Each structure stands twice: as structure tokens, then as C-alpha cells.
């Protein structure tokens, strides 16, 4: 059994290596790892750092979706629970975006409690990335569309952690004042 | 008092944000945060994750040197010990590189035990980044020069953690076989 700090540190380095070269969709000047650091930190904060596997899964949550690791590999490196959590929040990228977004809304209520926490943290980070200081009309439209969709997904994920739910609501308020 | 996982997660996100836009000197296709993730993970591994403040300092160790944070700010955000550790491993960038390198060799033996651990982890990560699959003559020369200097610095830092010393020696062997 690895110590909590070792597990999280290993997950962070693994994610950093694998996502090298990727940038954030909404902030192309930021490396993708910034998104993962945000998600992991949100999860740590709202759970008072009590669950290292959840935080590690936050770092790793896009590795399978982005085809940078397999579930088998994550299981071998990080154990069953983390591999299963990442798998649960992995979209089928062979589907078109509209279908994937619809599926996230439909599937959200059926996810495990911990996968729901990752989903909400992911949406908080992604909404924040779409809030720009001097947005173009396209950026406003994108922020509005993303936020409304995120609200639909998160509606099916709420109730597991009151601080996380409040943080999401606060993020949505900030986004709406920037539409 | 923050939990160990919260402290490390906060340090990682802080470092990721601040170093946005920087790339590794020896691997310009990698974001700088990859180096910090490596250093933090080395420190976690060789101490079995027993010291979250040391690992957090690993994430933050270049923020003051790169003028992305001040010691005062680090103290306010992360506490006295982390701010002092980062300060101890911060070079005076107003000096020319040759002078800075000489100063690191001279100062190393007088650093605190924990600052010495960060120094060694930093050198391991930086040597590894200079080992290329098909090195150009310039890359071989740079690897040789960096490694020899790193050996001089680390000579003044050894003895605090046998696993870290062994990891450094192994890295130097790998580098020398690639000169």
C-alpha cells in the first residue's frame, strides 16, 4: 500500500508526462495539466484531503479518454478503485460531441458517488477556463452553452458533497454574470 | 493546519498556474510543470510520502527564482517552513550563469538537510531531461557539462537520504552511458 502523498504525487507525474503537448481547449496558452491540477485541488479541498485515491483519480481522469493510458495500465499502476473511477468518467470519443454531451446528462445520475464528485469538479474547472476578462462574442456564446450543459450534467450529480455543490453554484453565478 | 493532501494539491495547482507558458530548458516541448511534478514525486518516493511540506516545497521550488511568487506570498499561502525551503534553493538570477553554478557548489554543504534533498531531486530531474534518445553533439556536451556540475553540487548535499543518493548515482550512470 502506497502512502497517500506517494499515490497523489505519482498520479500527478504520470498525468503530466502523458498529457505533454496537450493544451486546454478553452485556454490554448495553458498546458492541459493545469486543468488536472485544478480538478485534483478542488477534490482535495472539498473533502479536506481525506481521500487520496479520489484526488489521484482527479489527476488521471482524462488519461483514458485521451487515449494516453488504458484502464488495465491504470489498474496495474494505481489499483482497482482509481482505474474504475477514471473509467466511469471516460467519454466514448467515437461519438459526435452533441451525442457525448447528451449521454453525459443521461448517465450522470447513474454514476457512483465518487465519479459524481469528479464530474462536478471537472465542470467547475472547465467553466472557469471559459470565463475571460474581455470575451469575444464567440467566447460569450461558448461560455453560455457550456455552462447550461454543465448545469444539466451536474443536476444528476449533486448531493454527495455540499461544499462541492456550493462551489459549482458559485462558479455558475460567476459565469452567468460574464455571459 | 491543512491536511497533507490539501497542502500538496494546493502547491501543485499554485505552481501550475504560475509557471504557465514556461517550458523546460532541456525539453522545450514539455511544460515546466513536468519538471516540478518529477521533483515532487522523487521527494515523495524517497521519503515514503512522510513529509507533505517537503513535497509541496518540491512543487514550489522555482517560483521565487523565476519571479512568479515572493517569499512573503509563499509564507502567507503555505507557511514558514515551505517559504524558507524555497528561499534556500533559490538562485540569485542577477548573477551570470557560471557564477551561479559556482555558488551552488560552494553553498551546497551549508544548506539545511531538507534543502539538500530538494537540490538532489532537482538535479536528478534535470539530468534525466538532458538524456535524449538520439543526441546531437551539442546535447551530448550539454549533458556531460550539466552532469559533472550536478555531481559537484550533490557532493555537498549527500548523506540525508540513502535512497535519494542512490537514485542520483543511478541517474549519473545513465547519463554517462549517454555522453
mmCIF file of C-alpha atoms in Angstrom:
data_model
loop_
_atom_site.group_PDB
_atom_site.id
_atom_site.type_symbol
_atom_site.label_atom_id
_atom_site.label_comp_id
_atom_site.label_asym_id
_atom_site.label_seq_id
_atom_site.Cartn_x
_atom_site.Cartn_y
_atom_site.Cartn_z
ATOM 1 C CA UNK A 1 0.000 0.000 0.000
ATOM 2 C CA UNK A 2 1.452 3.338 -1.056
ATOM 3 C CA UNK A 3 1.224 6.317 1.263
ATOM 4 C CA UNK A 4 -1.423 8.913 0.322
ATOM 5 C CA UNK A 5 1.209 11.511 -0.618
ATOM 6 C CA UNK A 6 3.110 8.989 -2.758
ATOM 7 C CA UNK A 7 -0.050 7.959 -4.571
ATOM 8 C CA UNK A 8 -1.071 11.523 -5.420
ATOM 9 C CA UNK A 9 2.490 12.522 -6.389
ATOM 10 C CA UNK A 10 2.819 9.516 -8.663
ATOM 11 C CA UNK A 11 -0.549 10.247 -10.302
ATOM 12 C CA UNK A 12 0.425 13.893 -10.873
ATOM 13 C CA UNK A 13 3.703 12.985 -12.509
ATOM 14 C CA UNK A 14 2.062 10.253 -14.604
ATOM 15 C CA UNK A 15 -0.591 12.697 -15.832
ATOM 16 C CA UNK A 16 1.974 15.436 -16.517
ATOM 17 C CA UNK A 17 4.073 13.098 -18.650
ATOM 18 C CA UNK A 18 1.168 11.631 -20.570
ATOM 19 C CA UNK A 19 -0.561 14.937 -21.309
ATOM 20 C CA UNK A 20 2.674 16.592 -22.529
ATOM 21 C CA UNK A 21 1.937 18.598 -25.663
ATOM 22 C CA UNK A 22 -1.792 18.990 -24.954
ATOM 23 C CA UNK A 23 -3.262 22.379 -24.130
ATOM 24 C CA UNK A 24 -6.596 23.341 -22.596
ATOM 25 C CA UNK A 25 -9.368 23.648 -25.145
ATOM 26 C CA UNK A 26 -10.676 26.957 -23.795
ATOM 27 C CA UNK A 27 -7.230 28.360 -22.905
ATOM 28 C CA UNK A 28 -4.767 27.229 -25.556
ATOM 29 C CA UNK A 29 -1.899 29.056 -23.834
ATOM 30 C CA UNK A 30 -2.240 26.795 -20.778
ATOM 31 C CA UNK A 31 -0.874 23.247 -20.666
ATOM 32 C CA UNK A 32 -3.569 20.631 -20.126
ATOM 33 C CA UNK A 33 -2.054 19.618 -16.815
ATOM 34 C CA UNK A 34 -3.296 22.911 -15.326
ATOM 35 C CA UNK A 35 -6.857 21.612 -15.700
ATOM 36 C CA UNK A 36 -5.937 18.376 -13.939
ATOM 37 C CA UNK A 37 -4.165 20.243 -11.130
ATOM 38 C CA UNK A 38 -7.327 22.317 -10.649
ATOM 39 C CA UNK A 39 -9.641 19.314 -10.592
ATOM 40 C CA UNK A 40 -7.377 17.456 -8.146
ATOM 41 C CA UNK A 41 -7.129 20.505 -5.886
ATOM 42 C CA UNK A 42 -10.900 21.087 -5.892
ATOM 43 C CA UNK A 43 -11.433 17.455 -4.895
ATOM 44 C CA UNK A 44 -8.804 17.718 -2.146
ATOM 45 C CA UNK A 45 -10.288 20.941 -0.776
ATOM 46 C CA UNK A 46 -13.914 19.859 -0.573
ATOM 47 C CA UNK A 47 -13.021 16.540 1.073
ATOM 48 C CA UNK A 48 -10.358 18.013 3.411
ATOM 49 C CA UNK A 49 -7.805 15.775 1.699
ATOM 50 C CA UNK A 50 -9.283 12.672 3.287
ATOM 51 C CA UNK A 51 -9.319 10.560 0.121
ATOM 52 C CA UNK A 52 -6.008 10.344 -1.734
ATOM 53 C CA UNK A 53 -7.408 7.897 -4.297
ATOM 54 C CA UNK A 54 -10.116 10.376 -5.266
ATOM 55 C CA UNK A 55 -7.507 13.142 -5.684
ATOM 56 C CA UNK A 56 -5.262 10.808 -7.705
ATOM 57 C CA UNK A 57 -8.255 9.935 -9.906
ATOM 58 C CA UNK A 58 -8.744 13.688 -10.404
ATOM 59 C CA UNK A 59 -5.217 13.935 -11.824
ATOM 60 C CA UNK A 60 -5.764 10.901 -14.023
ATOM 61 C CA UNK A 61 -9.377 11.417 -15.050
ATOM 62 C CA UNK A 62 -8.710 12.236 -18.717
ATOM 63 C CA UNK A 63 -5.873 9.801 -19.430
ATOM 64 C CA UNK A 64 -8.094 7.036 -20.815
ATOM 65 C CA UNK A 65 -10.450 9.371 -22.683
ATOM 66 C CA UNK A 66 -7.460 10.994 -24.379
ATOM 67 C CA UNK A 67 -6.004 7.530 -25.127
ATOM 68 C CA UNK A 68 -2.865 8.251 -23.095
ATOM 69 C CA UNK A 69 -3.351 5.211 -20.863
ATOM 70 C CA UNK A 70 -5.561 2.155 -20.682
ATOM 71 C CA UNK A 71 -7.747 1.026 -17.814
ATOM 72 C CA UNK A 72 -5.520 -2.051 -17.477
ATOM 73 C CA UNK A 73 -2.442 0.143 -17.127
ATOM 74 C CA UNK A 74 -4.102 2.390 -14.536
ATOM 75 C CA UNK A 75 -5.184 -0.665 -12.582
ATOM 76 C CA UNK A 76 -1.615 -2.003 -12.556
ATOM 77 C CA UNK A 77 -0.110 1.350 -11.576
ATOM 78 C CA UNK A 78 -2.760 2.780 -9.265
ATOM 79 C CA UNK A 79 -5.119 -0.022 -8.266
ATOM 80 C CA UNK A 80 -8.689 -1.103 -8.965
ATOM 81 C CA UNK A 81 -10.612 1.782 -7.477
ATOM 82 C CA UNK A 82 -8.747 4.548 -9.319
ATOM 83 C CA UNK A 83 -8.919 2.662 -12.625
ATOM 84 C CA UNK A 84 -12.662 2.117 -12.171
ATOM 85 C CA UNK A 85 -13.244 5.787 -11.293
ATOM 86 C CA UNK A 86 -11.345 7.014 -14.343
ATOM 87 C CA UNK A 87 -13.252 4.542 -16.483
ATOM 88 C CA UNK A 88 -16.558 5.843 -15.144
ATOM 89 C CA UNK A 89 -15.784 9.435 -16.165
ATOM 90 C CA UNK A 90 -14.390 8.499 -19.580
ATOM 91 C CA UNK A 91 -16.472 9.553 -22.591
ATOM 92 C CA UNK A 92 -16.715 7.426 -25.719
ATOM 93 C CA UNK A 93 -14.829 9.693 -28.088
ATOM 94 C CA UNK A 94 -16.043 7.796 -31.140
ATOM 95 C CA UNK A 95 -19.424 9.527 -30.658
ATOM 96 C CA UNK A 96 -20.004 13.033 -32.037
ATOM 97 C CA UNK A 97 -19.774 15.839 -29.451
ATOM 98 C CA UNK A 98 -23.538 16.502 -29.270
ATOM 99 C CA UNK A 99 -24.222 12.831 -28.596
ATOM 100 C CA UNK A 100 -21.448 12.659 -25.952
ATOM 101 C CA UNK A 101 -22.883 15.710 -24.203
ATOM 102 C CA UNK A 102 -26.391 14.245 -24.222
ATOM 103 C CA UNK A 103 -25.056 10.939 -22.895
ATOM 104 C CA UNK A 104 -23.287 12.699 -20.013
ATOM 105 C CA UNK A 105 -26.594 14.255 -18.943
ATOM 106 C CA UNK A 106 -28.419 10.921 -19.175
ATOM 107 C CA UNK A 107 -25.689 8.873 -17.484
ATOM 108 C CA UNK A 108 -24.831 11.285 -14.649
ATOM 109 C CA UNK A 109 -27.485 10.105 -12.151
ATOM 110 C CA UNK A 110 -26.287 6.506 -12.519
ATOM 111 C CA UNK A 111 -22.625 7.160 -11.729
ATOM 112 C CA UNK A 112 -21.043 6.179 -8.413
ATOM 113 C CA UNK A 113 -20.895 8.876 -5.698
ATOM 114 C CA UNK A 114 -17.150 9.433 -6.221
ATOM 115 C CA UNK A 115 -17.421 9.627 -10.021
ATOM 116 C CA UNK A 116 -20.096 12.299 -9.500
ATOM 117 C CA UNK A 117 -17.648 14.347 -7.417
ATOM 118 C CA UNK A 118 -15.054 14.168 -10.212
ATOM 119 C CA UNK A 119 -17.676 15.206 -12.757
ATOM 120 C CA UNK A 120 -18.660 18.286 -10.752
ATOM 121 C CA UNK A 121 -15.010 19.288 -10.137
ATOM 122 C CA UNK A 122 -14.312 18.845 -13.860
ATOM 123 C CA UNK A 123 -17.221 21.089 -14.787
ATOM 124 C CA UNK A 124 -16.152 23.786 -12.283
ATOM 125 C CA UNK A 125 -12.658 23.852 -13.774
ATOM 126 C CA UNK A 126 -13.951 23.913 -17.336
ATOM 127 C CA UNK A 127 -16.460 26.703 -16.715
ATOM 128 C CA UNK A 128 -13.755 28.808 -15.016
ATOM 129 C CA UNK A 129 -11.480 28.314 -18.027
ATOM 130 C CA UNK A 130 -14.205 29.747 -20.253
ATOM 131 C CA UNK A 131 -14.589 32.963 -18.239
ATOM 132 C CA UNK A 132 -12.405 35.529 -19.993
ATOM 133 C CA UNK A 133 -11.634 39.117 -18.974
ATOM 134 C CA UNK A 134 -12.662 40.669 -22.291
ATOM 135 C CA UNK A 135 -14.667 37.953 -24.018
ATOM 136 C CA UNK A 136 -15.353 37.942 -27.736
ATOM 137 C CA UNK A 137 -18.961 37.240 -28.818
ATOM 138 C CA UNK A 138 -17.888 33.660 -29.619
ATOM 139 C CA UNK A 139 -16.405 33.245 -26.135
ATOM 140 C CA UNK A 140 -19.627 34.514 -24.516
ATOM 141 C CA UNK A 141 -21.688 32.077 -26.568
ATOM 142 C CA UNK A 142 -19.357 29.200 -25.775
ATOM 143 C CA UNK A 143 -19.401 30.037 -22.042
ATOM 144 C CA UNK A 144 -23.211 30.200 -22.029
ATOM 145 C CA UNK A 145 -23.612 26.923 -23.926
ATOM 146 C CA UNK A 146 -21.015 25.096 -21.813
ATOM 147 C CA UNK A 147 -22.443 26.376 -18.535
ATOM 148 C CA UNK A 148 -26.019 25.425 -19.383
ATOM 149 C CA UNK A 149 -24.926 21.936 -20.393
ATOM 150 C CA UNK A 150 -22.762 21.617 -17.264
ATOM 151 C CA UNK A 151 -25.776 22.540 -15.123
ATOM 152 C CA UNK A 152 -27.735 19.696 -16.720
ATOM 153 C CA UNK A 153 -24.938 17.200 -16.064
ATOM 154 C CA UNK A 154 -24.393 18.396 -12.502
ATOM 155 C CA UNK A 155 -28.123 18.228 -11.767
ATOM 156 C CA UNK A 156 -27.641 14.452 -11.913
ATOM 157 C CA UNK A 157 -24.507 14.514 -9.735
ATOM 158 C CA UNK A 158 -25.435 16.684 -6.754
ATOM 159 C CA UNK A 159 -25.924 15.729 -3.143
ATOM 160 C CA UNK A 160 -22.653 13.951 -2.346
ATOM 161 C CA UNK A 161 -20.701 16.925 -1.047
ATOM 162 C CA UNK A 162 -22.369 20.178 -0.016
ATOM 163 C CA UNK A 163 -19.167 22.251 -0.370
ATOM 164 C CA UNK A 164 -18.614 20.997 -3.899
ATOM 165 C CA UNK A 165 -22.232 21.724 -4.845
ATOM 166 C CA UNK A 166 -21.884 25.249 -3.424
ATOM 167 C CA UNK A 167 -18.630 25.773 -5.317
ATOM 168 C CA UNK A 168 -20.320 24.715 -8.544
ATOM 169 C CA UNK A 169 -23.235 27.104 -7.916
ATOM 170 C CA UNK A 170 -20.831 29.945 -7.209
ATOM 171 C CA UNK A 171 -18.960 29.177 -10.449
ATOM 172 C CA UNK A 172 -22.206 29.190 -12.424
ATOM 173 C CA UNK A 173 -23.126 32.565 -10.915
ATOM 174 C CA UNK A 174 -19.743 33.974 -11.958
ATOM 175 C CA UNK A 175 -20.198 32.538 -15.451
ATOM 176 C CA UNK A 176 -23.702 33.959 -15.834
ATOM 177 C CA UNK A 177 -22.524 37.419 -14.889
ATOM 178 C CA UNK A 178 -19.959 37.082 -17.725
ATOM 179 C CA UNK A 179 -22.343 35.830 -20.476
ATOM 180 C CA UNK B 1 -3.455 23.243 9.752
ATOM 181 C CA UNK B 2 -4.161 21.945 6.266
ATOM 182 C CA UNK B 3 -4.232 18.204 5.636
ATOM 183 C CA UNK B 4 -1.132 16.815 3.877
ATOM 184 C CA UNK B 5 -3.086 16.069 0.693
ATOM 185 C CA UNK B 6 -4.632 19.546 0.656
ATOM 186 C CA UNK B 7 -1.246 21.176 1.108
ATOM 187 C CA UNK B 8 0.381 19.248 -1.750
ATOM 188 C CA UNK B 9 -2.635 19.716 -4.044
ATOM 189 C CA UNK B 10 -2.706 23.447 -3.394
ATOM 190 C CA UNK B 11 1.046 23.726 -4.058
ATOM 191 C CA UNK B 12 0.700 21.786 -7.319
ATOM 192 C CA UNK B 13 -2.099 23.991 -8.593
ATOM 193 C CA UNK B 14 -0.298 27.167 -7.492
ATOM 194 C CA UNK B 15 2.866 26.072 -9.327
ATOM 195 C CA UNK B 16 0.923 25.032 -12.436
ATOM 196 C CA UNK B 17 -0.786 28.410 -12.653
ATOM 197 C CA UNK B 18 2.330 30.445 -12.024
ATOM 198 C CA UNK B 19 4.574 28.523 -14.431
ATOM 199 C CA UNK B 20 2.001 28.666 -17.275
ATOM 200 C CA UNK B 21 3.782 29.497 -20.514
ATOM 201 C CA UNK B 22 7.218 28.275 -19.348
ATOM 202 C CA UNK B 23 8.796 25.207 -20.880
ATOM 203 C CA UNK B 24 11.685 23.036 -19.696
ATOM 204 C CA UNK B 25 15.055 24.358 -20.775
ATOM 205 C CA UNK B 26 16.327 20.983 -21.973
ATOM 206 C CA UNK B 27 12.982 19.797 -23.374
ATOM 207 C CA UNK B 28 11.177 22.775 -24.889
ATOM 208 C CA UNK B 29 8.208 20.636 -25.899
ATOM 209 C CA UNK B 30 7.440 19.911 -22.227
ATOM 210 C CA UNK B 31 5.687 22.389 -19.953
ATOM 211 C CA UNK B 32 7.814 23.454 -16.986
ATOM 212 C CA UNK B 33 5.348 21.924 -14.565
ATOM 213 C CA UNK B 34 6.535 18.468 -15.672
ATOM 214 C CA UNK B 35 9.873 19.184 -14.006
ATOM 215 C CA UNK B 36 8.139 20.212 -10.787
ATOM 216 C CA UNK B 37 5.919 17.121 -10.841
ATOM 217 C CA UNK B 38 9.064 14.996 -11.195
ATOM 218 C CA UNK B 39 10.899 16.703 -8.347
ATOM 219 C CA UNK B 40 7.858 16.459 -6.069
ATOM 220 C CA UNK B 41 7.369 12.789 -6.915
ATOM 221 C CA UNK B 42 11.049 11.937 -6.325
ATOM 222 C CA UNK B 43 10.858 13.619 -2.912
ATOM 223 C CA UNK B 44 7.641 11.760 -2.079
ATOM 224 C CA UNK B 45 9.068 8.406 -3.158
ATOM 225 C CA UNK B 46 12.354 8.555 -1.257
ATOM 226 C CA UNK B 47 10.658 9.718 1.957
ATOM 227 C CA UNK B 48 7.669 7.351 1.644
ATOM 228 C CA UNK B 49 5.405 10.393 1.485
ATOM 229 C CA UNK B 50 6.031 11.171 5.158
ATOM 230 C CA UNK B 51 6.656 14.905 4.689
ATOM 231 C CA UNK B 52 3.965 16.792 2.778
ATOM 232 C CA UNK B 53 5.701 20.132 3.309
ATOM 233 C CA UNK B 54 8.850 18.835 1.634
ATOM 234 C CA UNK B 55 6.805 17.592 -1.344
ATOM 235 C CA UNK B 56 4.912 20.895 -1.547
ATOM 236 C CA UNK B 57 8.260 22.728 -1.497
ATOM 237 C CA UNK B 58 9.316 20.482 -4.388
ATOM 238 C CA UNK B 59 6.350 21.759 -6.432
ATOM 239 C CA UNK B 60 7.112 25.364 -5.481
ATOM 240 C CA UNK B 61 10.901 25.338 -5.519
ATOM 241 C CA UNK B 62 11.357 27.503 -8.623
ATOM 242 C CA UNK B 63 8.537 30.012 -8.076
ATOM 243 C CA UNK B 64 10.700 32.638 -6.340
ATOM 244 C CA UNK B 65 13.731 32.108 -8.599
ATOM 245 C CA UNK B 66 11.521 32.598 -11.647
ATOM 246 C CA UNK B 67 9.913 35.663 -10.008
ATOM 247 C CA UNK B 68 6.458 34.087 -10.083
ATOM 248 C CA UNK B 69 5.957 34.467 -6.327
ATOM 249 C CA UNK B 70 7.667 36.150 -3.397
ATOM 250 C CA UNK B 71 8.846 34.563 -0.184
ATOM 251 C CA UNK B 72 6.263 36.675 1.662
ATOM 252 C CA UNK B 73 3.492 35.297 -0.545
ATOM 253 C CA UNK B 74 4.652 31.700 -0.082
ATOM 254 C CA UNK B 75 4.781 32.213 3.675
ATOM 255 C CA UNK B 76 1.209 33.533 3.697
ATOM 256 C CA UNK B 77 -0.088 30.734 1.469
ATOM 257 C CA UNK B 78 1.995 27.764 2.611
ATOM 258 C CA UNK B 79 3.644 28.663 5.909
ATOM 259 C CA UNK B 80 7.114 29.475 7.213
ATOM 260 C CA UNK B 81 8.894 26.207 6.576
ATOM 261 C CA UNK B 82 7.935 25.893 2.909
ATOM 262 C CA UNK B 83 8.762 29.560 2.237
ATOM 263 C CA UNK B 84 12.152 29.146 3.917
ATOM 264 C CA UNK B 85 12.903 25.950 1.983
ATOM 265 C CA UNK B 86 12.063 27.557 -1.360
ATOM 266 C CA UNK B 87 14.169 30.552 -0.412
ATOM 267 C CA UNK B 88 17.123 28.295 0.394
ATOM 268 C CA UNK B 89 17.092 26.699 -3.059
ATOM 269 C CA UNK B 90 16.560 29.989 -4.943
ATOM 270 C CA UNK B 91 19.479 31.198 -7.036
ATOM 271 C CA UNK B 92 20.309 34.866 -7.419
ATOM 272 C CA UNK B 93 19.416 35.269 -11.084
ATOM 273 C CA UNK B 94 21.173 38.631 -11.301
ATOM 274 C CA UNK B 95 24.473 36.707 -11.339
ATOM 275 C CA UNK B 96 25.810 35.261 -14.602
ATOM 276 C CA UNK B 97 25.238 31.516 -15.063
ATOM 277 C CA UNK B 98 28.856 30.485 -14.424
ATOM 278 C CA UNK B 99 28.892 32.395 -11.139
ATOM 279 C CA UNK B 100 25.518 30.930 -10.085
ATOM 280 C CA UNK B 101 26.781 27.428 -10.791
ATOM 281 C CA UNK B 102 29.958 28.013 -8.798
ATOM 282 C CA UNK B 103 27.929 29.441 -5.929
ATOM 283 C CA UNK B 104 25.677 26.376 -5.844
ATOM 284 C CA UNK B 105 28.743 24.155 -5.426
ATOM 285 C CA UNK B 106 30.153 26.346 -2.657
ATOM 286 C CA UNK B 107 26.840 26.846 -0.828
ATOM 287 C CA UNK B 108 25.545 23.262 -1.013
ATOM 288 C CA UNK B 109 27.274 21.938 2.143
ATOM 289 C CA UNK B 110 25.802 24.780 4.197
ATOM 290 C CA UNK B 111 22.164 24.214 3.246
ATOM 291 C CA UNK B 112 19.627 22.657 5.620
ATOM 292 C CA UNK B 113 19.085 18.891 5.353
ATOM 293 C CA UNK B 114 15.709 19.331 3.597
ATOM 294 C CA UNK B 115 17.012 21.915 1.130
ATOM 295 C CA UNK B 116 19.749 19.410 0.248
ATOM 296 C CA UNK B 117 17.093 16.809 -0.579
ATOM 297 C CA UNK B 118 15.346 19.266 -2.923
ATOM 298 C CA UNK B 119 18.672 20.105 -4.574
ATOM 299 C CA UNK B 120 19.420 16.443 -5.271
ATOM 300 C CA UNK B 121 15.894 15.740 -6.599
ATOM 301 C CA UNK B 122 16.168 18.826 -8.826
ATOM 302 C CA UNK B 123 19.472 17.628 -10.261
ATOM 303 C CA UNK B 124 18.108 14.125 -10.916
ATOM 304 C CA UNK B 125 15.166 15.571 -12.855
ATOM 305 C CA UNK B 126 17.371 17.967 -14.812
ATOM 306 C CA UNK B 127 19.936 15.325 -15.749
ATOM 307 C CA UNK B 128 17.144 12.981 -16.928
ATOM 308 C CA UNK B 129 15.716 15.772 -19.102
ATOM 309 C CA UNK B 130 19.092 16.083 -20.817
ATOM 310 C CA UNK B 131 19.303 12.404 -21.767
ATOM 311 C CA UNK B 132 17.992 12.204 -25.334
ATOM 312 C CA UNK B 133 17.412 9.141 -27.493
ATOM 313 C CA UNK B 134 19.480 10.346 -30.443
ATOM 314 C CA UNK B 135 21.527 13.202 -29.022
ATOM 315 C CA UNK B 136 23.183 15.822 -31.185
ATOM 316 C CA UNK B 137 26.840 16.637 -30.396
ATOM 317 C CA UNK B 138 25.615 19.775 -28.598
ATOM 318 C CA UNK B 139 23.199 17.722 -26.497
ATOM 319 C CA UNK B 140 25.999 15.300 -25.512
ATOM 320 C CA UNK B 141 28.237 18.189 -24.487
ATOM 321 C CA UNK B 142 25.434 19.849 -22.517
ATOM 322 C CA UNK B 143 24.589 16.561 -20.768
ATOM 323 C CA UNK B 144 28.231 15.992 -19.840
ATOM 324 C CA UNK B 145 28.726 19.538 -18.559
ATOM 325 C CA UNK B 146 25.468 19.559 -16.600
ATOM 326 C CA UNK B 147 26.102 16.148 -15.063
ATOM 327 C CA UNK B 148 29.629 16.967 -13.938
ATOM 328 C CA UNK B 149 28.450 20.187 -12.339
ATOM 329 C CA UNK B 150 25.491 18.409 -10.714
ATOM 330 C CA UNK B 151 27.923 15.870 -9.211
ATOM 331 C CA UNK B 152 29.879 18.720 -7.642
ATOM 332 C CA UNK B 153 26.734 20.271 -6.159
ATOM 333 C CA UNK B 154 25.398 16.947 -4.923
ATOM 334 C CA UNK B 155 28.747 16.077 -3.328
ATOM 335 C CA UNK B 156 27.869 18.787 -0.818
ATOM 336 C CA UNK B 157 24.296 17.548 -0.318
ATOM 337 C CA UNK B 158 24.662 13.806 0.258
ATOM 338 C CA UNK B 159 24.018 11.777 3.360
ATOM 339 C CA UNK B 160 20.466 12.797 4.271
ATOM 340 C CA UNK B 161 18.596 10.074 2.394
ATOM 341 C CA UNK B 162 20.305 6.919 1.138
ATOM 342 C CA UNK B 163 17.588 6.162 -1.452
ATOM 343 C CA UNK B 164 17.870 9.636 -2.927
ATOM 344 C CA UNK B 165 21.672 9.398 -3.068
ATOM 345 C CA UNK B 166 21.374 6.015 -4.815
ATOM 346 C CA UNK B 167 18.835 7.422 -7.275
ATOM 347 C CA UNK B 168 21.195 10.272 -8.095
ATOM 348 C CA UNK B 169 24.096 7.846 -8.648
ATOM 349 C CA UNK B 170 21.940 5.701 -10.921
ATOM 350 C CA UNK B 171 20.928 8.794 -12.918
ATOM 351 C CA UNK B 172 24.573 9.822 -13.295
ATOM 352 C CA UNK B 173 25.437 6.327 -14.552
ATOM 353 C CA UNK B 174 22.645 6.533 -17.138
ATOM 354 C CA UNK B 175 23.856 9.982 -18.193
ATOM 355 C CA UNK B 176 27.482 8.880 -18.518
ATOM 356 C CA UNK B 177 26.494 5.994 -20.744
ATOM 357 C CA UNK B 178 24.784 8.588 -22.987
ATOM 358 C CA UNK B 179 27.647 11.134 -23.179
#
